């Protein structure tokens, strides 16, 4: 039974899909005005693991991630400059050129990290007509009002406002950064549509003004358009966006639908840099590209999944070295298993060696996607394999079974294990000839072939029952 932590109810709940066998999954995506940073890597690998585990569990997952390409203002504020427009001005190019560049960059990063592509990547600039329709509906239903060409959501009209962040409206008012905006009836109201200043390049005709959508409305419009005009299963994202972004999404969607937006809110936690919160002002911002210049992307992926997605992780110099050692350990293990199992085509394992590890893996993942615990089962399996190997007790059939198990669960971990250390074909042939020579008691030939193997930089270890193992010298 899969249990996941739901930020909406603040507890772990049993996962029950709305439609049997299917999962609708929406996650807030990045605002594409810069290269993605390590926090994005952590977040989207976490979402990828959740999606992959749902697929492993037999669900058909429809996974949607947006790219924000307009309306996200600097400092997540309600008034001020658009992040993309600001960057475009700086570089003296069109805002959509900025958008294309950084979408490309993020796709490159996530492909390297082996994050499965989303079913669709909607962008608000492609959804203006639907956004306008959605806002008109909110005005008609009495949840929103237009003033001087801008439209605001009236927080008072939605009594459940604050249910995700767990804050009451008056607390929100005290705690939040509230800009003085005389157009708003209540300082907590937020913009659905913003009348564009003359200099804003991306703007569209609407019943209210030549303007552009606010940051939050896109997720309500695009999730309902792509996952059905109804409640969907899982809403993902980073917990730094619970307020105001996710809270406002809920208000918009639930006011419009008259029902729950999403059943489960699974939000990842942030990455600190040297114990400090990452921020551009502190200049401790680390991009994915910077990390991948130094490390194999799979080291980065293993580092990310070695922590639980809801815990804060700290990134510092050498943080990835343990993951590097562990990836090497996994790679060597796989290579050994491949070499041993190559000796036993068609042979079947007599005992089910991996079932207890499979249970540990599934129990860990069923407990709110506990990847560090799931990995510890694999490290224990590696130790047990090595123990068997040292005692000459690892049969080719068992090696095959372990490999089969690994290939199955690695669909969830998503680690690409390089074949670089795979034993070359000609070496396998020489080893087979030597095995035959030994069986025929031709010790001279057997000895010559052993020397030949050593000359090629490998060593052949004889195991019980005429099995053998080839290792690099
Ligand atoms: Zn969003």
Tab-separated table of C-alpha atoms and ligand atoms in Angstrom:
chain	number	residue	atom	x	y	z
A	1	UNK	CA	0.000	0.000	0.000
A	2	UNK	CA	1.485	3.315	-1.100
A	3	UNK	CA	1.385	6.104	1.448
A	4	UNK	CA	2.450	9.625	0.664
A	5	UNK	CA	2.745	12.776	2.687
A	6	UNK	CA	0.075	15.269	1.744
A	7	UNK	CA	0.987	18.900	2.451
A	8	UNK	CA	-2.710	19.723	2.321
A	9	UNK	CA	-3.588	17.528	5.308
A	10	UNK	CA	-0.081	17.527	6.852
A	11	UNK	CA	-0.014	13.763	7.207
A	12	UNK	CA	0.797	10.582	5.349
A	13	UNK	CA	-2.175	9.184	3.494
A	14	UNK	CA	-2.917	6.092	1.511
A	15	UNK	CA	-2.775	6.837	-2.196
A	16	UNK	CA	-6.097	6.333	-3.933
A	17	UNK	CA	-6.281	7.404	-7.554
A	18	UNK	CA	-9.440	9.079	-8.836
A	19	UNK	CA	-9.609	6.776	-11.854
A	20	UNK	CA	-8.430	3.186	-11.246
A	21	UNK	CA	-5.005	2.528	-12.707
A	22	UNK	CA	-4.437	6.131	-13.765
A	23	UNK	CA	-2.713	9.118	-12.186
A	24	UNK	CA	-3.011	12.775	-13.200
A	25	UNK	CA	0.137	14.552	-12.009
A	26	UNK	CA	0.873	18.265	-12.443
A	27	UNK	CA	3.992	19.985	-11.215
A	28	UNK	CA	4.891	23.651	-11.246
A	29	UNK	CA	7.855	24.114	-13.568
A	30	UNK	CA	10.631	26.687	-13.614
A	31	UNK	CA	10.375	30.277	-14.758
A	32	UNK	CA	12.658	30.196	-17.738
A	33	UNK	CA	14.845	33.299	-17.460
A	34	UNK	CA	18.084	31.598	-16.400
A	35	UNK	CA	19.845	28.214	-16.266
A	36	UNK	CA	18.305	25.783	-13.790
A	37	UNK	CA	20.042	25.506	-10.432
A	38	UNK	CA	20.735	22.645	-8.070
A	39	UNK	CA	17.398	23.182	-6.307
A	40	UNK	CA	15.620	22.502	-9.613
A	41	UNK	CA	17.726	19.362	-10.129
A	42	UNK	CA	16.712	18.082	-6.715
A	43	UNK	CA	13.065	18.945	-7.237
A	44	UNK	CA	12.544	17.513	-10.687
A	45	UNK	CA	14.539	14.355	-9.956
A	46	UNK	CA	12.271	13.939	-6.895
A	47	UNK	CA	9.151	14.329	-9.073
A	48	UNK	CA	10.686	11.911	-11.586
A	49	UNK	CA	11.220	9.260	-8.881
A	50	UNK	CA	7.602	9.634	-7.714
A	51	UNK	CA	6.339	9.313	-11.270
A	52	UNK	CA	8.591	6.328	-11.980
A	53	UNK	CA	7.517	4.556	-8.788
A	54	UNK	CA	3.849	5.077	-9.675
A	55	UNK	CA	4.595	3.548	-13.075
A	56	UNK	CA	6.502	0.672	-11.425
A	57	UNK	CA	3.396	0.120	-9.274
A	58	UNK	CA	1.343	-0.318	-12.416
A	59	UNK	CA	-0.235	3.116	-12.858
A	60	UNK	CA	-0.451	4.934	-16.123
A	61	UNK	CA	0.792	8.417	-15.266
A	62	UNK	CA	-0.038	11.575	-17.163
A	63	UNK	CA	2.690	14.005	-16.128
A	64	UNK	CA	2.412	17.709	-16.918
A	65	UNK	CA	5.036	20.327	-16.138
A	66	UNK	CA	4.687	23.958	-17.132
A	67	UNK	CA	7.291	26.503	-18.126
A	68	UNK	CA	6.467	29.989	-16.892
A	69	UNK	CA	7.260	32.359	-19.728
A	70	UNK	CA	5.368	35.499	-18.678
A	71	UNK	CA	3.892	37.128	-15.577
A	72	UNK	CA	6.331	35.969	-12.867
A	73	UNK	CA	7.513	39.236	-11.364
A	74	UNK	CA	10.849	39.877	-9.657
A	75	UNK	CA	10.840	38.790	-5.948
A	76	UNK	CA	7.558	36.919	-6.550
A	77	UNK	CA	5.941	40.337	-6.059
A	78	UNK	CA	2.525	41.596	-7.116
A	79	UNK	CA	3.900	44.705	-8.784
A	80	UNK	CA	7.204	45.329	-10.499
A	81	UNK	CA	9.268	43.929	-13.295
A	82	UNK	CA	8.645	40.634	-15.108
A	83	UNK	CA	11.662	38.310	-14.577
A	84	UNK	CA	11.822	37.352	-18.246
A	85	UNK	CA	11.336	40.883	-19.500
A	86	UNK	CA	14.123	42.068	-17.167
A	87	UNK	CA	16.568	39.499	-18.542
A	88	UNK	CA	15.540	40.301	-22.120
A	89	UNK	CA	16.186	43.985	-21.523
A	90	UNK	CA	19.590	43.199	-20.053
A	91	UNK	CA	20.577	41.114	-23.052
A	92	UNK	CA	18.776	43.352	-25.564
A	93	UNK	CA	16.864	40.481	-27.121
A	94	UNK	CA	13.227	39.468	-27.359
A	95	UNK	CA	11.707	37.927	-24.192
A	96	UNK	CA	10.645	34.834	-26.137
A	97	UNK	CA	14.224	34.332	-27.268
A	98	UNK	CA	15.199	34.239	-23.591
A	99	UNK	CA	12.405	31.727	-23.010
A	100	UNK	CA	13.526	29.446	-25.851
A	101	UNK	CA	17.135	29.557	-24.726
A	102	UNK	CA	16.408	28.545	-21.150
A	103	UNK	CA	13.805	25.924	-22.015
A	104	UNK	CA	16.465	24.362	-24.212
A	105	UNK	CA	18.997	24.625	-21.390
A	106	UNK	CA	16.670	23.042	-18.836
A	107	UNK	CA	15.758	20.186	-21.175
A	108	UNK	CA	19.455	19.518	-21.676
A	109	UNK	CA	20.035	19.393	-17.899
A	110	UNK	CA	17.070	17.139	-17.173
A	111	UNK	CA	17.920	14.801	-20.016
A	112	UNK	CA	21.451	14.460	-18.613
A	113	UNK	CA	19.949	13.687	-15.188
A	114	UNK	CA	17.746	11.058	-16.850
A	115	UNK	CA	14.490	12.760	-15.846
A	116	UNK	CA	11.737	11.290	-18.017
A	117	UNK	CA	10.151	13.899	-20.263
A	118	UNK	CA	6.718	15.182	-19.291
A	119	UNK	CA	3.724	14.269	-21.436
A	120	UNK	CA	3.392	17.976	-22.147
A	121	UNK	CA	5.065	21.274	-21.216
A	122	UNK	CA	2.415	24.011	-21.399
A	123	UNK	CA	3.355	27.706	-21.294
A	124	UNK	CA	1.077	30.616	-20.374
A	125	UNK	CA	1.869	32.538	-23.580
A	126	UNK	CA	0.197	29.643	-25.439
A	127	UNK	CA	-2.808	29.718	-23.124
A	128	UNK	CA	-3.892	33.370	-23.184
A	129	UNK	CA	-7.377	32.689	-24.612
A	130	UNK	CA	-8.088	30.008	-21.987
A	131	UNK	CA	-6.655	32.225	-19.212
A	132	UNK	CA	-8.971	35.095	-20.203
A	133	UNK	CA	-11.948	32.734	-20.244
A	134	UNK	CA	-11.020	31.381	-16.813
A	135	UNK	CA	-10.739	34.909	-15.351
A	136	UNK	CA	-14.096	35.918	-16.885
A	137	UNK	CA	-15.625	32.899	-15.184
A	138	UNK	CA	-14.146	33.922	-11.817
A	139	UNK	CA	-15.545	37.465	-12.240
A	140	UNK	CA	-18.953	36.040	-13.173
A	141	UNK	CA	-18.952	33.830	-10.108
A	142	UNK	CA	-18.112	36.817	-7.893
A	143	UNK	CA	-14.567	35.749	-6.925
A	144	UNK	CA	-12.696	38.393	-8.900
A	145	UNK	CA	-13.043	42.071	-9.791
A	146	UNK	CA	-11.515	44.366	-12.396
A	147	UNK	CA	-10.017	47.758	-11.545
A	148	UNK	CA	-8.290	50.073	-14.031
A	149	UNK	CA	-7.559	47.281	-16.481
A	150	UNK	CA	-6.203	44.775	-13.936
A	151	UNK	CA	-8.157	41.928	-12.372
A	152	UNK	CA	-7.735	40.706	-8.791
A	153	UNK	CA	-8.889	37.633	-6.931
A	154	UNK	CA	-10.900	38.555	-3.864
A	155	UNK	CA	-9.435	36.462	-1.059
A	156	UNK	CA	-12.362	37.175	1.294
A	157	UNK	CA	-14.709	35.410	-1.090
A	158	UNK	CA	-12.810	32.147	-0.661
A	159	UNK	CA	-13.127	31.249	3.033
A	160	UNK	CA	-10.694	28.334	2.769
A	161	UNK	CA	-7.859	30.639	1.720
A	162	UNK	CA	-4.713	29.610	3.642
A	163	UNK	CA	-5.559	25.912	3.925
A	164	UNK	CA	-2.382	24.698	2.223
A	165	UNK	CA	0.072	26.949	4.041
A	166	UNK	CA	-1.958	26.496	7.228
A	167	UNK	CA	-2.105	30.218	7.857
A	168	UNK	CA	-5.140	32.365	8.600
A	169	UNK	CA	-5.789	35.389	6.404
A	170	UNK	CA	-4.886	37.888	9.150
A	171	UNK	CA	-1.636	36.010	9.867
A	172	UNK	CA	-0.888	35.964	6.178
A	173	UNK	CA	-1.418	39.688	6.084
A	174	UNK	CA	1.068	40.218	8.908
A	175	UNK	CA	3.666	37.810	7.614
A	176	UNK	CA	3.524	38.447	3.918
A	177	UNK	CA	5.233	41.111	1.933
A	178	UNK	CA	2.270	43.217	0.931
A	179	UNK	CA	2.787	46.009	-1.523
A	180	UNK	CA	0.623	49.070	-1.234
A	181	UNK	CA	-1.691	48.871	-4.155
A	182	UNK	CA	-4.734	51.164	-3.928
A	183	UNK	CA	-6.498	49.139	-6.616
A	184	UNK	CA	-6.934	46.151	-4.304
A	185	UNK	CA	-9.996	45.905	-2.064
A	186	UNK	CA	-7.978	43.830	0.383
A	187	UNK	CA	-4.177	43.935	0.529
A	188	UNK	CA	-4.122	40.098	0.336
A	189	UNK	CA	-5.946	40.033	-3.011
A	190	UNK	CA	-3.725	38.923	-5.855
A	191	UNK	CA	-3.509	39.716	-9.555
A	192	UNK	CA	-5.085	37.465	-12.172
A	193	UNK	CA	-4.531	39.902	-15.011
A	194	UNK	CA	-2.069	42.803	-15.035
A	195	UNK	CA	-2.499	45.883	-17.178
A	196	UNK	CA	0.761	46.214	-19.061
A	197	UNK	CA	2.935	49.245	-18.756
A	198	UNK	CA	3.966	50.735	-22.053
A	199	UNK	CA	7.400	49.065	-21.927
A	200	UNK	CA	6.109	45.518	-21.291
A	201	UNK	CA	6.719	43.639	-24.528
A	202	UNK	CA	4.549	40.550	-24.010
A	203	UNK	CA	0.940	41.749	-23.779
A	204	UNK	CA	-2.409	40.696	-25.141
A	205	UNK	CA	-5.829	42.182	-25.740
A	206	UNK	CA	-8.385	41.265	-23.100
A	207	UNK	CA	-11.786	42.583	-21.962
A	208	UNK	CA	-9.922	44.607	-19.301
A	209	UNK	CA	-6.769	45.983	-20.897
A	210	UNK	CA	-3.805	45.286	-23.059
A	211	UNK	CA	-2.028	43.178	-20.453
A	212	UNK	CA	-0.655	39.849	-19.340
A	213	UNK	CA	-1.609	37.120	-16.845
A	214	UNK	CA	-0.480	37.061	-13.215
A	215	UNK	CA	1.927	34.305	-12.192
A	216	UNK	CA	-0.555	31.982	-10.442
A	217	UNK	CA	-3.440	31.745	-12.897
A	218	UNK	CA	-1.480	29.726	-15.483
A	219	UNK	CA	-1.203	26.630	-13.267
A	220	UNK	CA	-4.951	26.598	-12.566
A	221	UNK	CA	-5.831	27.016	-16.230
A	222	UNK	CA	-3.296	24.620	-17.717
A	223	UNK	CA	-3.772	21.843	-15.145
A	224	UNK	CA	-7.527	21.825	-15.656
A	225	UNK	CA	-7.160	22.036	-19.420
A	226	UNK	CA	-4.717	19.119	-19.576
A	227	UNK	CA	-5.903	16.901	-16.713
A	228	UNK	CA	-9.655	17.440	-17.032
A	229	UNK	CA	-12.039	20.029	-15.592
A	230	UNK	CA	-12.086	18.153	-12.340
A	231	UNK	CA	-10.020	17.267	-9.289
A	232	UNK	CA	-6.733	15.631	-10.290
A	233	UNK	CA	-4.522	13.293	-8.260
A	234	UNK	CA	-1.144	14.826	-7.481
A	235	UNK	CA	0.161	18.383	-7.498
A	236	UNK	CA	3.925	18.642	-7.181
A	237	UNK	CA	6.344	21.515	-6.780
A	238	UNK	CA	8.818	23.051	-4.353
A	239	UNK	CA	7.681	23.867	-0.835
A	240	UNK	CA	9.131	27.386	-1.143
A	241	UNK	CA	6.133	28.117	-3.380
A	242	UNK	CA	3.415	27.017	-0.945
A	243	UNK	CA	2.707	30.661	-0.303
A	244	UNK	CA	1.612	32.590	-2.224
A	245	UNK	CA	1.812	30.592	-5.466
A	246	UNK	CA	0.231	27.216	-4.573
A	247	UNK	CA	-2.226	28.780	-2.150
A	248	UNK	CA	-3.431	31.094	-4.913
A	249	UNK	CA	-3.679	28.222	-7.392
A	250	UNK	CA	-6.012	26.430	-4.985
A	251	UNK	CA	-8.168	29.545	-4.520
A	252	UNK	CA	-8.519	30.106	-8.271
A	253	UNK	CA	-9.152	26.476	-9.207
A	254	UNK	CA	-11.514	25.609	-6.394
A	255	UNK	CA	-13.509	28.844	-6.812
A	256	UNK	CA	-13.933	28.025	-10.477
A	257	UNK	CA	-14.499	24.245	-10.214
A	258	UNK	CA	-16.504	24.240	-7.005
A	259	UNK	CA	-14.406	21.255	-5.873
A	260	UNK	CA	-10.932	20.297	-4.731
A	261	UNK	CA	-8.096	21.153	-7.118
A	262	UNK	CA	-5.813	18.177	-6.331
A	263	UNK	CA	-6.075	15.338	-3.817
A	264	UNK	CA	-2.388	15.179	-2.855
A	265	UNK	CA	0.207	17.919	-2.653
A	266	UNK	CA	3.680	16.362	-2.752
A	267	UNK	CA	6.249	19.119	-2.436
A	268	UNK	CA	10.019	18.816	-2.334
A	269	UNK	CA	12.238	20.635	0.119
A	270	UNK	CA	15.070	22.990	-0.728
A	271	UNK	CA	18.814	22.663	-1.159
A	272	UNK	CA	21.055	24.784	1.055
A	273	UNK	CA	24.522	25.822	-0.024
A	274	UNK	CA	27.142	25.470	2.716
A	275	UNK	CA	24.395	25.526	5.303
A	276	UNK	CA	22.833	28.692	3.950
A	277	UNK	CA	19.684	29.248	1.987
A	278	UNK	CA	20.428	29.570	-1.713
A	279	UNK	CA	19.784	33.024	-3.077
A	280	UNK	CA	20.977	35.095	-5.949
A	281	UNK	CA	21.706	38.010	-3.633
A	282	UNK	CA	24.134	35.879	-1.589
A	283	UNK	CA	25.672	34.774	-4.862
A	284	UNK	CA	25.758	31.147	-3.676
A	285	UNK	CA	23.664	30.055	-6.579
A	286	UNK	CA	24.947	26.835	-8.220
A	287	UNK	CA	23.647	25.813	-11.635
A	288	UNK	CA	23.151	22.226	-12.753
A	289	UNK	CA	25.600	22.898	-15.580
A	290	UNK	CA	28.308	23.901	-13.112
A	291	UNK	CA	27.868	20.625	-11.214
A	292	UNK	CA	27.748	18.525	-14.361
A	293	UNK	CA	30.999	20.107	-15.539
A	294	UNK	CA	32.629	18.409	-12.572
A	295	UNK	CA	30.590	15.260	-12.025
A	296	UNK	CA	28.955	12.478	-13.981
A	297	UNK	CA	25.216	13.342	-14.100
A	298	UNK	CA	24.510	9.940	-12.537
A	299	UNK	CA	26.640	10.882	-9.522
A	300	UNK	CA	24.434	13.973	-9.177
A	301	UNK	CA	21.283	11.858	-9.554
A	302	UNK	CA	22.472	9.332	-6.976
A	303	UNK	CA	23.390	12.184	-4.608
A	304	UNK	CA	19.864	13.607	-4.953
A	305	UNK	CA	18.089	10.304	-4.353
A	306	UNK	CA	20.320	9.520	-1.381
A	307	UNK	CA	18.187	12.009	0.615
A	308	UNK	CA	14.470	11.962	1.182
A	309	UNK	CA	12.697	14.519	-1.009
A	310	UNK	CA	11.097	16.248	1.968
A	311	UNK	CA	14.330	16.801	3.899
A	312	UNK	CA	16.576	19.824	3.427
A	313	UNK	CA	19.854	18.823	1.784
A	314	UNK	CA	23.066	20.713	2.019
A	315	UNK	CA	25.367	21.144	-0.930
A	316	UNK	CA	29.016	21.915	-0.220
A	317	UNK	CA	32.304	21.146	-1.898
A	318	UNK	CA	32.857	17.382	-1.909
A	319	UNK	CA	29.183	16.733	-1.074
A	320	UNK	CA	29.008	14.469	-4.080
A	321	UNK	CA	32.091	12.395	-3.281
A	322	UNK	CA	30.160	9.753	-1.310
A	323	UNK	CA	27.707	9.418	-4.213
A	324	UNK	CA	30.672	9.053	-6.564
A	325	UNK	CA	32.044	6.183	-4.451
A	326	UNK	CA	28.599	4.562	-4.280
A	327	UNK	CA	28.017	4.845	-8.021
A	328	UNK	CA	31.387	3.150	-8.590
A	329	UNK	CA	30.370	0.409	-6.172
A	330	UNK	CA	27.072	-0.146	-8.026
A	331	UNK	CA	28.846	-0.103	-11.408
A	332	UNK	CA	31.420	-2.690	-10.333
A	333	UNK	CA	28.672	-4.842	-8.891
A	334	UNK	CA	26.670	-4.742	-12.129
A	335	UNK	CA	29.757	-5.515	-14.198
A	336	UNK	CA	30.619	-8.497	-12.018
A	337	UNK	CA	27.047	-9.784	-12.196
A	338	UNK	CA	27.033	-9.386	-15.973
A	339	UNK	CA	30.276	-11.293	-16.322
A	340	UNK	CA	29.174	-14.132	-14.098
A	341	UNK	CA	25.699	-14.445	-15.563
A	342	UNK	CA	27.147	-14.476	-19.084
A	343	UNK	CA	28.320	-17.997	-18.214
A	344	UNK	CA	24.811	-19.291	-17.708
A	345	UNK	CA	22.534	-18.680	-20.641
A	346	UNK	CA	19.053	-19.988	-19.936
A	347	UNK	CA	19.876	-21.211	-16.445
A	348	UNK	CA	17.331	-20.466	-13.725
A	349	UNK	CA	17.979	-19.666	-10.082
A	350	UNK	CA	16.707	-22.381	-7.756
A	351	UNK	CA	16.046	-20.177	-4.793
A	352	UNK	CA	14.490	-16.783	-4.892
A	353	UNK	CA	17.414	-14.804	-3.653
A	354	UNK	CA	16.141	-11.269	-4.205
A	355	UNK	CA	12.607	-11.380	-2.864
A	356	UNK	CA	13.513	-10.007	0.576
A	357	UNK	CA	15.366	-7.129	-1.095
A	358	UNK	CA	12.417	-6.459	-3.333
A	359	UNK	CA	10.192	-6.290	-0.263
A	360	UNK	CA	12.581	-3.866	1.432
A	361	UNK	CA	12.688	-1.729	-1.701
A	362	UNK	CA	8.899	-1.627	-2.042
A	363	UNK	CA	8.254	-1.093	1.677
A	364	UNK	CA	10.637	1.884	1.607
A	365	UNK	CA	9.152	3.386	-1.521
A	366	UNK	CA	5.599	2.785	-0.314
A	367	UNK	CA	6.463	4.854	2.732
A	368	UNK	CA	6.374	8.283	1.083
A	369	UNK	CA	9.030	7.412	-1.511
A	370	UNK	CA	11.839	6.827	0.973
A	371	UNK	CA	14.695	6.552	-1.527
A	372	UNK	CA	17.585	6.560	1.007
A	373	UNK	CA	16.064	3.516	2.706
A	374	UNK	CA	15.392	1.837	-0.656
A	375	UNK	CA	19.040	2.401	-1.613
A	376	UNK	CA	20.250	0.916	1.652
A	377	UNK	CA	18.551	-2.350	0.645
A	378	UNK	CA	20.637	-2.294	-2.537
A	379	UNK	CA	23.874	-1.599	-0.668
A	380	UNK	CA	23.108	-4.569	1.594
A	381	UNK	CA	22.446	-6.725	-1.450
A	382	UNK	CA	25.819	-5.656	-2.852
A	383	UNK	CA	27.502	-6.687	0.418
A	384	UNK	CA	25.757	-10.051	0.363
A	385	UNK	CA	26.736	-10.593	-3.272
A	386	UNK	CA	30.351	-9.765	-2.487
A	387	UNK	CA	30.339	-12.144	0.464
A	388	UNK	CA	29.053	-14.956	-1.760
A	389	UNK	CA	31.672	-14.085	-4.331
A	390	UNK	CA	34.501	-14.215	-1.811
A	391	UNK	CA	33.269	-17.639	-0.718
A	392	UNK	CA	33.002	-18.811	-4.338
A	393	UNK	CA	29.287	-19.371	-3.831
A	394	UNK	CA	27.759	-17.012	-6.359
A	395	UNK	CA	26.263	-19.122	-9.117
A	396	UNK	CA	25.667	-17.700	-12.595
A	397	UNK	CA	21.925	-18.313	-12.127
A	398	UNK	CA	21.839	-16.274	-8.924
A	399	UNK	CA	23.880	-13.519	-10.580
A	400	UNK	CA	21.287	-13.485	-13.323
A	401	UNK	CA	18.436	-13.239	-10.880
A	402	UNK	CA	20.088	-10.314	-9.071
A	403	UNK	CA	20.651	-8.542	-12.392
A	404	UNK	CA	17.038	-9.062	-13.368
A	405	UNK	CA	15.942	-7.614	-10.024
A	406	UNK	CA	18.270	-4.629	-10.388
A	407	UNK	CA	17.062	-3.864	-13.916
A	408	UNK	CA	13.505	-3.882	-12.675
A	409	UNK	CA	13.973	-1.551	-9.696
A	410	UNK	CA	16.435	0.655	-11.536
A	411	UNK	CA	13.506	1.743	-13.695
A	412	UNK	CA	12.633	3.715	-10.554
A	413	UNK	CA	16.125	4.901	-9.524
A	414	UNK	CA	16.824	5.772	-13.166
A	415	UNK	CA	20.596	5.363	-12.915
A	416	UNK	CA	22.400	4.870	-16.194
A	417	UNK	CA	25.222	2.470	-15.399
A	418	UNK	CA	28.016	2.791	-17.873
A	419	UNK	CA	29.315	-0.313	-19.608
A	420	UNK	CA	32.866	0.996	-19.796
A	421	UNK	CA	34.191	-1.690	-17.519
A	422	UNK	CA	32.429	-4.479	-19.320
A	423	UNK	CA	34.771	-7.299	-20.216
A	424	UNK	CA	35.706	-7.243	-23.923
A	425	UNK	CA	34.236	-9.973	-26.121
A	426	UNK	CA	37.609	-11.508	-27.130
A	427	UNK	CA	38.498	-11.907	-23.464
A	428	UNK	CA	35.298	-13.810	-22.799
A	429	UNK	CA	36.206	-16.145	-25.679
A	430	UNK	CA	39.703	-16.761	-24.310
A	431	UNK	CA	38.204	-17.431	-20.867
A	432	UNK	CA	35.794	-19.963	-22.346
A	433	UNK	CA	38.646	-21.721	-24.141
A	434	UNK	CA	40.609	-21.845	-20.891
A	435	UNK	CA	37.605	-23.291	-19.046
A	436	UNK	CA	37.375	-25.977	-21.710
A	437	UNK	CA	41.115	-26.674	-21.489
A	438	UNK	CA	40.802	-27.112	-17.731
A	439	UNK	CA	37.871	-29.475	-18.184
A	440	UNK	CA	39.958	-31.479	-20.648
A	441	UNK	CA	42.865	-31.341	-18.180
A	442	UNK	CA	45.092	-29.626	-20.750
A	443	UNK	CA	46.964	-27.708	-18.078
A	444	UNK	CA	49.646	-26.344	-20.415
A	445	UNK	CA	47.044	-24.684	-22.658
A	446	UNK	CA	45.072	-23.542	-19.631
A	447	UNK	CA	48.164	-21.895	-18.180
A	448	UNK	CA	49.071	-20.224	-21.505
A	449	UNK	CA	45.574	-18.803	-21.814
A	450	UNK	CA	45.676	-17.511	-18.211
A	451	UNK	CA	48.912	-15.671	-19.082
A	452	UNK	CA	47.257	-14.288	-22.226
A	453	UNK	CA	44.380	-12.950	-20.117
A	454	UNK	CA	46.838	-11.292	-17.735
A	455	UNK	CA	48.697	-9.759	-20.661
A	456	UNK	CA	45.393	-8.109	-21.642
A	457	UNK	CA	45.144	-6.555	-18.189
A	458	UNK	CA	42.686	-8.967	-16.555
A	459	UNK	CA	42.789	-11.803	-14.124
A	460	UNK	CA	40.718	-14.979	-14.219
A	461	UNK	CA	39.646	-16.360	-10.879
A	462	UNK	CA	38.510	-19.964	-10.746
A	463	UNK	CA	35.346	-20.645	-8.792
A	464	UNK	CA	33.757	-23.869	-7.620
A	465	UNK	CA	32.313	-26.182	-10.252
A	466	UNK	CA	34.449	-24.865	-13.104
A	467	UNK	CA	32.857	-21.424	-12.931
A	468	UNK	CA	35.092	-18.435	-13.119
A	469	UNK	CA	35.254	-14.703	-12.739
A	470	UNK	CA	37.143	-12.203	-14.861
A	471	UNK	CA	38.400	-9.086	-13.114
A	472	UNK	CA	40.507	-6.122	-14.139
A	473	UNK	CA	44.069	-6.382	-12.824
B	1	LIG	ZN1	2.356	26.574	-10.398
